PDB file of N, CA and C in Angstrom:
ATOM      1  N   MET A 261      -3.321  12.968  21.484  1.00 49.00           N
ATOM      2  CA  MET A 261      -2.246  13.069  20.455  1.00 49.00           C
ATOM      3  C   MET A 261      -2.581  12.364  19.343  1.00 49.00           C
ATOM      4  N   ASP A 262      -3.334  12.750  18.165  1.00 80.00           N
ATOM      5  CA  ASP A 262      -3.631  11.877  17.031  1.00 80.00           C
ATOM      6  C   ASP A 262      -2.630  12.085  15.838  1.00 80.00           C
ATOM      7  N   ARG A 263      -1.557  12.280  16.027  1.00 89.00           N
ATOM      8  CA  ARG A 263      -0.591  12.351  14.915  1.00 89.00           C
ATOM      9  C   ARG A 263       0.109  10.866  15.151  1.00 89.00           C
ATOM     10  N   ARG A 264       0.640  11.084  13.650  1.00 95.00           N
ATOM     11  CA  ARG A 264       1.374   9.813  13.305  1.00 95.00           C
ATOM     12  C   ARG A 264       2.305   9.930  12.303  1.00 95.00           C
ATOM     13  N   TRP A 265       3.482   9.684  12.468  1.00 97.00           N
ATOM     14  CA  TRP A 265       4.502   9.540  11.507  1.00 97.00           C
ATOM     15  C   TRP A 265       5.164   8.450  11.002  1.00 97.00           C
ATOM     16  N   VAL A 266       5.456   8.248   9.873  1.00 97.00           N
ATOM     17  CA  VAL A 266       6.113   7.157   9.359  1.00 97.00           C
ATOM     18  C   VAL A 266       7.106   6.894   8.691  1.00 97.00           C
ATOM     19  N   GLY A 267       8.103   5.984   8.752  1.00 95.00           N
ATOM     20  CA  GLY A 267       9.371   6.197   8.443  1.00 95.00           C
ATOM     21  C   GLY A 267       9.630   4.956   7.118  1.00 95.00           C
ATOM     22  N   LEU A 268      11.154   4.804   6.885  1.00 91.00           N
ATOM     23  CA  LEU A 268      11.497   4.078   6.132  1.00 91.00           C
ATOM     24  C   LEU A 268      11.628   2.616   7.117  1.00 91.00           C
ATOM     25  N   ASP A 269      11.755   1.355   6.471  1.00 93.00           N
ATOM     26  CA  ASP A 269      12.212   0.302   7.145  1.00 93.00           C
ATOM     27  C   ASP A 269      10.870   0.091   8.092  1.00 93.00           C
ATOM     28  N   GLY A 270       9.458   0.310   7.662  1.00 96.00           N
ATOM     29  CA  GLY A 270       8.771  -0.277   8.649  1.00 96.00           C
ATOM     30  C   GLY A 270       8.419   0.639   9.992  1.00 96.00           C
ATOM     31  N   TYR A 271       9.348   1.952  10.125  1.00 97.00           N
ATOM     32  CA  TYR A 271       8.867   2.671  11.569  1.00 97.00           C
ATOM     33  C   TYR A 271       7.837   3.426  11.495  1.00 97.00           C
ATOM     34  N   GLU A 272       7.083   3.494  12.808  1.00 97.00           N
ATOM     35  CA  GLU A 272       6.079   4.392  12.877  1.00 97.00           C
ATOM     36  C   GLU A 272       6.178   5.062  14.358  1.00 97.00           C
ATOM     37  N   VAL A 273       5.810   6.197  14.592  1.00 97.00           N
ATOM     38  CA  VAL A 273       5.864   7.038  15.530  1.00 97.00           C
ATOM     39  C   VAL A 273       4.683   7.629  16.193  1.00 97.00           C
ATOM     40  N   VAL A 274       4.012   7.429  16.905  1.00 96.00           N
ATOM     41  CA  VAL A 274       2.784   7.808  17.458  1.00 96.00           C
ATOM     42  C   VAL A 274       2.503   8.573  18.782  1.00 96.00           C
ATOM     43  N   GLY A 275       1.840   9.300  19.393  1.00 95.00           N
ATOM     44  CA  GLY A 275       1.828   9.602  20.426  1.00 95.00           C
ATOM     45  C   GLY A 275       1.067   8.769  21.322  1.00 95.00           C
ATOM     46  N   ALA A 276       1.287   8.431  22.798  1.00 95.00           N
ATOM     47  CA  ALA A 276       0.663   7.506  23.516  1.00 95.00           C
ATOM     48  C   ALA A 276       0.672   7.836  24.905  1.00 95.00           C
ATOM     49  N   VAL A 277       0.047   7.440  25.845  1.00 94.00           N
ATOM     50  CA  VAL A 277      -0.131   7.520  27.264  1.00 94.00           C
ATOM     51  C   VAL A 277       0.472   6.284  27.640  1.00 94.00           C
ATOM     52  N   ARG A 278       1.636   6.518  28.606  1.00 93.00           N
ATOM     53  CA  ARG A 278       2.458   5.434  29.370  1.00 93.00           C
ATOM     54  C   ARG A 278       2.266   5.603  31.012  1.00 93.00           C
ATOM     55  N   ALA A 279       1.533   4.899  31.628  1.00 92.00           N
ATOM     56  CA  ALA A 279       1.617   5.938  33.347  1.00 92.00           C
ATOM     57  C   ALA A 279       1.319   7.303  33.494  1.00 92.00           C
ATOM     58  N   GLY A 280       0.222   7.216  33.080  1.00 93.00           N
ATOM     59  CA  GLY A 280      -0.009   8.736  33.066  1.00 93.00           C
ATOM     60  C   GLY A 280       1.006   9.931  32.313  1.00 93.00           C
ATOM     61  N   ARG A 281       1.815   9.310  31.423  1.00 94.00           N
ATOM     62  CA  ARG A 281       2.566  10.239  30.736  1.00 94.00           C
ATOM     63  C   ARG A 281       2.384  10.195  29.650  1.00 94.00           C
ATOM     64  N   GLN A 282       2.547  11.340  28.621  1.00 95.00           N
ATOM     65  CA  GLN A 282       2.652  11.132  26.887  1.00 95.00           C
ATOM     66  C   GLN A 282       4.023  10.728  26.774  1.00 95.00           C
ATOM     67  N   VAL A 283       4.015   9.964  25.923  1.00 97.00           N
ATOM     68  CA  VAL A 283       5.368   9.456  25.609  1.00 97.00           C
ATOM     69  C   VAL A 283       5.007   9.252  23.852  1.00 97.00           C
ATOM     70  N   LEU A 284       6.329   9.533  23.033  1.00 97.00           N
ATOM     71  CA  LEU A 284       5.752   9.175  21.568  1.00 97.00           C
ATOM     72  C   LEU A 284       6.606   7.600  21.552  1.00 97.00           C
ATOM     73  N   ARG A 285       5.689   6.958  20.997  1.00 97.00           N
ATOM     74  CA  ARG A 285       5.786   5.354  20.996  1.00 97.00           C
ATOM     75  C   ARG A 285       6.241   4.867  19.590  1.00 97.00           C
ATOM     76  N   VAL A 286       7.644   4.215  19.256  1.00 98.00           N
ATOM     77  CA  VAL A 286       8.008   3.895  18.400  1.00 98.00           C
ATOM     78  C   VAL A 286       7.853   2.422  18.133  1.00 98.00           C
ATOM     79  N   ARG A 287       7.345   2.145  16.862  1.00 97.00           N
ATOM     80  CA  ARG A 287       7.202   0.555  16.527  1.00 97.00           C
ATOM     81  C   ARG A 287       7.774   0.612  15.372  1.00 97.00           C
ATOM     82  N   ARG A 288       8.205  -0.849  14.953  1.00 97.00           N
ATOM     83  CA  ARG A 288       8.463  -0.970  13.779  1.00 97.00           C
ATOM     84  C   ARG A 288       8.197  -2.510  13.192  1.00 97.00           C
ATOM     85  N   ASN A 289       7.385  -2.191  12.009  1.00 96.00           N
ATOM     86  CA  ASN A 289       6.529  -3.536  11.440  1.00 96.00           C
ATOM     87  C   ASN A 289       5.432  -3.917  12.592  1.00 96.00           C
ATOM     88  N   GLY A 290       5.163  -2.682  13.386  1.00 94.00           N
ATOM     89  CA  GLY A 290       3.979  -3.444  14.527  1.00 94.00           C
ATOM     90  C   GLY A 290       4.494  -3.849  15.732  1.00 94.00           C
ATOM     91  N   TRP A 291       5.794  -3.899  15.864  1.00 97.00           N
ATOM     92  CA  TRP A 291       6.268  -4.350  17.093  1.00 97.00           C
ATOM     93  C   TRP A 291       6.817  -3.076  17.970  1.00 97.00           C
ATOM     94  N   LEU A 292       6.653  -2.815  18.941  1.00 97.00           N
ATOM     95  CA  LEU A 292       7.350  -1.972  19.913  1.00 97.00           C
ATOM     96  C   LEU A 292       8.554  -2.151  20.172  1.00 97.00           C
ATOM     97  N   VAL A 293       9.426  -0.676  19.604  1.00 97.00           N
ATOM     98  CA  VAL A 293      10.781  -0.482  20.059  1.00 97.00           C
ATOM     99  C   VAL A 293      10.990   0.266  21.047  1.00 97.00           C
ATOM    100  N   ALA A 294      10.432   1.190  21.804  1.00 97.00           N
ATOM    101  CA  ALA A 294      10.437   2.052  22.494  1.00 97.00           C
ATOM    102  C   ALA A 294       9.398   2.737  22.762  1.00 97.00           C
ATOM    103  N   ASP A 295       9.248   3.725  24.007  1.00 97.00           N
ATOM    104  CA  ASP A 295       8.126   4.431  24.504  1.00 97.00           C
ATOM    105  C   ASP A 295       9.485   5.616  24.807  1.00 97.00           C
ATOM    106  N   CYS A 296       9.272   6.659  23.894  1.00 97.00           N
ATOM    107  CA  CYS A 296      10.389   7.650  24.322  1.00 97.00           C
ATOM    108  C   CYS A 296       9.706   8.965  24.777  1.00 97.00           C
ATOM    109  N   THR A 297      10.387   9.639  25.857  1.00 96.00           N
ATOM    110  CA  THR A 297      10.046  10.925  26.447  1.00 96.00           C
ATOM    111  C   THR A 297      10.628  12.152  26.069  1.00 96.00           C
ATOM    112  N   SER A 298      11.365  12.003  25.069  1.00 96.00           N
ATOM    113  CA  SER A 298      11.796  13.163  24.130  1.00 96.00           C
ATOM    114  C   SER A 298      12.036  13.057  22.644  1.00 96.00           C
ATOM    115  N   VAL A 299      11.552  14.089  21.726  1.00 96.00           N
ATOM    116  CA  VAL A 299      12.480  13.482  20.276  1.00 96.00           C
ATOM    117  C   VAL A 299      13.803  13.260  20.195  1.00 96.00           C
ATOM    118  N   ALA A 300      14.734  13.868  20.737  1.00 97.00           N
ATOM    119  CA  ALA A 300      15.766  13.426  21.110  1.00 97.00           C
ATOM    120  C   ALA A 300      16.074  11.860  21.454  1.00 97.00           C
ATOM    121  N   GLU A 301      15.259  11.351  21.993  1.00 97.00           N
ATOM    122  CA  GLU A 301      15.336   9.753  22.557  1.00 97.00           C
ATOM    123  C   GLU A 301      14.667   9.229  21.273  1.00 97.00           C
ATOM    124  N   VAL A 302      13.694   9.595  20.680  1.00 97.00           N
ATOM    125  CA  VAL A 302      13.149   8.760  18.971  1.00 97.00           C
ATOM    126  C   VAL A 302      14.667   8.806  18.383  1.00 97.00           C
ATOM    127  N   ALA A 303      15.017  10.015  18.146  1.00 97.00           N
ATOM    128  CA  ALA A 303      16.305   9.991  17.397  1.00 97.00           C
ATOM    129  C   ALA A 303      17.596   8.946  17.216  1.00 97.00           C
ATOM    130  N   ARG A 304      17.308   8.440  18.574  1.00 97.00           N
ATOM    131  CA  ARG A 304      18.388   7.118  18.845  1.00 97.00           C
ATOM    132  C   ARG A 304      17.593   6.056  18.216  1.00 97.00           C
ATOM    133  N   HIS A 305      16.505   6.162  17.503  1.00 96.00           N
ATOM    134  CA  HIS A 305      15.881   4.870  17.066  1.00 96.00           C
ATOM    135  C   HIS A 305      15.507   4.816  15.653  1.00 96.00           C
ATOM    136  N   VAL A 306      15.204   6.088  15.184  1.00 96.00           N
ATOM    137  CA  VAL A 306      14.904   6.392  14.008  1.00 96.00           C
ATOM    138  C   VAL A 306      15.586   7.568  13.674  1.00 96.00           C
ATOM    139  N   ASP A 307      15.863   7.884  12.095  1.00 96.00           N
ATOM    140  CA  ASP A 307      16.558   9.238  11.662  1.00 96.00           C
ATOM    141  C   ASP A 307      15.291  10.103  11.289  1.00 96.00           C
ATOM    142  N   LEU A 308      15.185  11.361  11.710  1.00 96.00           N
ATOM    143  CA  LEU A 308      13.946  12.135  12.190  1.00 96.00           C
ATOM    144  C   LEU A 308      13.708  12.505  10.779  1.00 96.00           C
ATOM    145  N   ALA A 309      14.659  12.743   9.981  1.00 96.00           N
ATOM    146  CA  ALA A 309      14.468  13.460   8.500  1.00 96.00           C
ATOM    147  C   ALA A 309      14.016  12.396   7.426  1.00 96.00           C
ATOM    148  N   ASP A 310      13.835  10.968   7.871  1.00 95.00           N
ATOM    149  CA  ASP A 310      12.871  10.080   7.223  1.00 95.00           C
ATOM    150  C   ASP A 310      11.308   9.993   7.571  1.00 95.00           C
ATOM    151  N   LEU A 311      11.100  10.753   8.506  1.00 97.00           N
ATOM    152  CA  LEU A 311       9.600  10.319   8.992  1.00 97.00           C
ATOM    153  C   LEU A 311       9.163  11.339   8.297  1.00 97.00           C
ATOM    154  N   CYS A 312       7.730  11.103   8.091  1.00 96.00           N
ATOM    155  CA  CYS A 312       6.567  11.855   7.120  1.00 96.00           C
ATOM    156  C   CYS A 312       5.308  11.853   8.200  1.00 96.00           C
ATOM    157  N   GLU A 313       4.898  12.532   7.949  1.00 95.00           N
ATOM    158  CA  GLU A 313       3.495  12.671   8.765  1.00 95.00           C
ATOM    159  C   GLU A 313       2.251  12.049   8.080  1.00 95.00           C
ATOM    160  N   VAL A 314       1.559  11.222   8.560  1.00 94.00           N
ATOM    161  CA  VAL A 314       0.058  10.922   7.844  1.00 94.00           C
ATOM    162  C   VAL A 314      -0.774  11.927   8.328  1.00 94.00           C
ATOM    163  N   ILE A 315      -1.461  12.319   7.071  1.00 90.00           N
ATOM    164  CA  ILE A 315      -2.473  13.447   7.605  1.00 90.00           C
ATOM    165  C   ILE A 315      -4.043  12.621   7.128  1.00 90.00           C
ATOM    166  N   GLU A 316      -4.780  12.266   8.052  1.00 85.00           N
ATOM    167  CA  GLU A 316      -6.190  11.772   7.562  1.00 85.00           C
ATOM    168  C   GLU A 316      -7.058  12.769   6.836  1.00 85.00           C
ATOM    169  N   MET A 317      -7.549  12.683   5.639  1.00 83.00           N
ATOM    170  CA  MET A 317      -8.166  13.419   5.097  1.00 83.00           C
ATOM    171  C   MET A 317      -9.440  13.023   5.203  1.00 83.00           C
ATOM    172  N   PRO A 318     -10.432  14.288   5.461  1.00 84.00           N
ATOM    173  CA  PRO A 318     -12.095  13.786   5.840  1.00 84.00           C
ATOM    174  C   PRO A 318     -12.467  12.997   4.571  1.00 84.00           C
ATOM    175  N   ALA A 319     -13.132  12.072   4.721  1.00 81.00           N
ATOM    176  CA  ALA A 319     -14.436  11.144   3.416  1.00 81.00           C
ATOM    177  C   ALA A 319     -14.960  12.337   2.836  1.00 81.00           C
ATOM    178  N   ARG A 320     -15.174  12.066   1.625  1.00 78.00           N
ATOM    179  CA  ARG A 320     -16.158  12.927   0.818  1.00 78.00           C
ATOM    180  C   ARG A 320     -17.560  12.172   0.976  1.00 78.00           C
ATOM    181  N   ARG A 321     -18.233  13.396   0.944  1.00 75.00           N
ATOM    182  CA  ARG A 321     -19.757  12.859   0.863  1.00 75.00           C
ATOM    183  C   ARG A 321     -20.136  12.272  -0.365  1.00 75.00           C
ATOM    184  N   ARG A 322     -20.698  11.048  -0.591  1.00 73.00           N
ATOM    185  CA  ARG A 322     -21.127  10.389  -2.210  1.00 73.00           C
ATOM    186  C   ARG A 322     -22.074  11.493  -2.602  1.00 73.00           C
ATOM    187  N   ALA A 323     -22.115  11.778  -3.744  1.00 66.00           N
ATOM    188  CA  ALA A 323     -23.458  12.127  -4.475  1.00 66.00           C
ATOM    189  C   ALA A 323     -24.499  11.854  -4.624  1.00 66.00           C
ATOM    190  N   GLU A 324     -25.549  12.415  -4.627  1.00 65.00           N
ATOM    191  CA  GLU A 324     -26.771  11.999  -4.679  1.00 65.00           C
ATOM    192  C   GLU A 324     -27.037  11.070  -5.927  1.00 65.00           C
ATOM    193  N   ARG A 325     -26.669  11.423  -7.039  1.00 67.00           N
ATOM    194  CA  ARG A 325     -26.680  10.802  -8.145  1.00 67.00           C
ATOM    195  C   ARG A 325     -25.009  10.673  -9.036  1.00 67.00           C
ATOM    196  N   SER A 326     -24.767   9.251  -9.056  1.00 62.00           N
ATOM    197  CA  SER A 326     -23.623   9.468  -9.920  1.00 62.00           C
ATOM    198  C   SER A 326     -23.583   9.675 -11.650  1.00 62.00           C
ATOM    199  N   PRO A 327     -22.678  10.226 -11.937  1.00 64.00           N
ATOM    200  CA  PRO A 327     -22.597  10.764 -13.454  1.00 64.00           C
ATOM    201  C   PRO A 327     -22.754   9.507 -14.492  1.00 64.00           C
ATOM    202  N   ALA A 328     -23.430   9.518 -15.559  1.00 67.00           N
ATOM    203  CA  ALA A 328     -23.766   8.449 -16.046  1.00 67.00           C
ATOM    204  C   ALA A 328     -22.601   8.293 -17.125  1.00 67.00           C
ATOM    205  N   ALA A 329     -21.912   6.882 -17.323  1.00 69.00           N
ATOM    206  CA  ALA A 329     -20.919   6.598 -17.635  1.00 69.00           C
ATOM    207  C   ALA A 329     -21.138   6.758 -19.095  1.00 69.00           C
ATOM    208  N   ARG A 330     -20.199   7.475 -19.977  1.00 69.00           N
ATOM    209  CA  ARG A 330     -20.222   7.874 -21.249  1.00 69.00           C
ATOM    210  C   ARG A 330     -19.129   6.996 -21.949  1.00 69.00           C
ATOM    211  N   THR A 331     -19.174   6.793 -23.429  1.00 71.00           N
ATOM    212  CA  THR A 331     -17.995   6.403 -24.113  1.00 71.00           C
ATOM    213  C   THR A 331     -17.402   7.607 -24.871  1.00 71.00           C
ATOM    214  N   SER A 332     -16.258   7.612 -25.032  1.00 68.00           N
ATOM    215  CA  SER A 332     -15.530   8.252 -25.778  1.00 68.00           C
ATOM    216  C   SER A 332     -15.933   8.211 -27.604  1.00 68.00           C
ATOM    217  N   SER A 333     -16.257   9.249 -28.097  1.00 66.00           N
ATOM    218  CA  SER A 333     -16.170   9.187 -29.377  1.00 66.00           C
ATOM    219  C   SER A 333     -15.350   8.525 -30.433  1.00 66.00           C
ATOM    220  N   HIS A 334     -14.168   8.676 -29.857  1.00 65.00           N
ATOM    221  CA  HIS A 334     -12.848   7.885 -30.103  1.00 65.00           C
ATOM    222  C   HIS A 334     -12.839   6.495 -30.206  1.00 65.00           C
ATOM    223  N   HIS A 335     -13.895   5.766 -29.684  1.00 60.00           N
ATOM    224  CA  HIS A 335     -13.936   4.500 -29.520  1.00 60.00           C
ATOM    225  C   HIS A 335     -15.089   3.698 -30.436  1.00 60.00           C
ATOM    226  N   ARG A 336     -15.934   4.304 -31.096  1.00 57.00           N
ATOM    227  CA  ARG A 336     -16.998   3.766 -32.203  1.00 57.00           C
ATOM    228  C   ARG A 336     -16.570   2.890 -33.011  1.00 57.00           C
TER     229      ARG A 336
END
């Protein structure tokens, strides 16, 4: 589970494994709030409507040559 959701007031929900079982770990400002076994249990700690999934974008490869910086003709 590589998904992560963030919400208001520093809440974060991530997938984790506890005692060999998958859980949804709720943290607030980095501190553990609860390990939940269901979405309903997560909803007791944070409003689900406030959560947004964080999507990691793949890194861009650097271009072989950077384009030369140019000045605008408006700045002569």
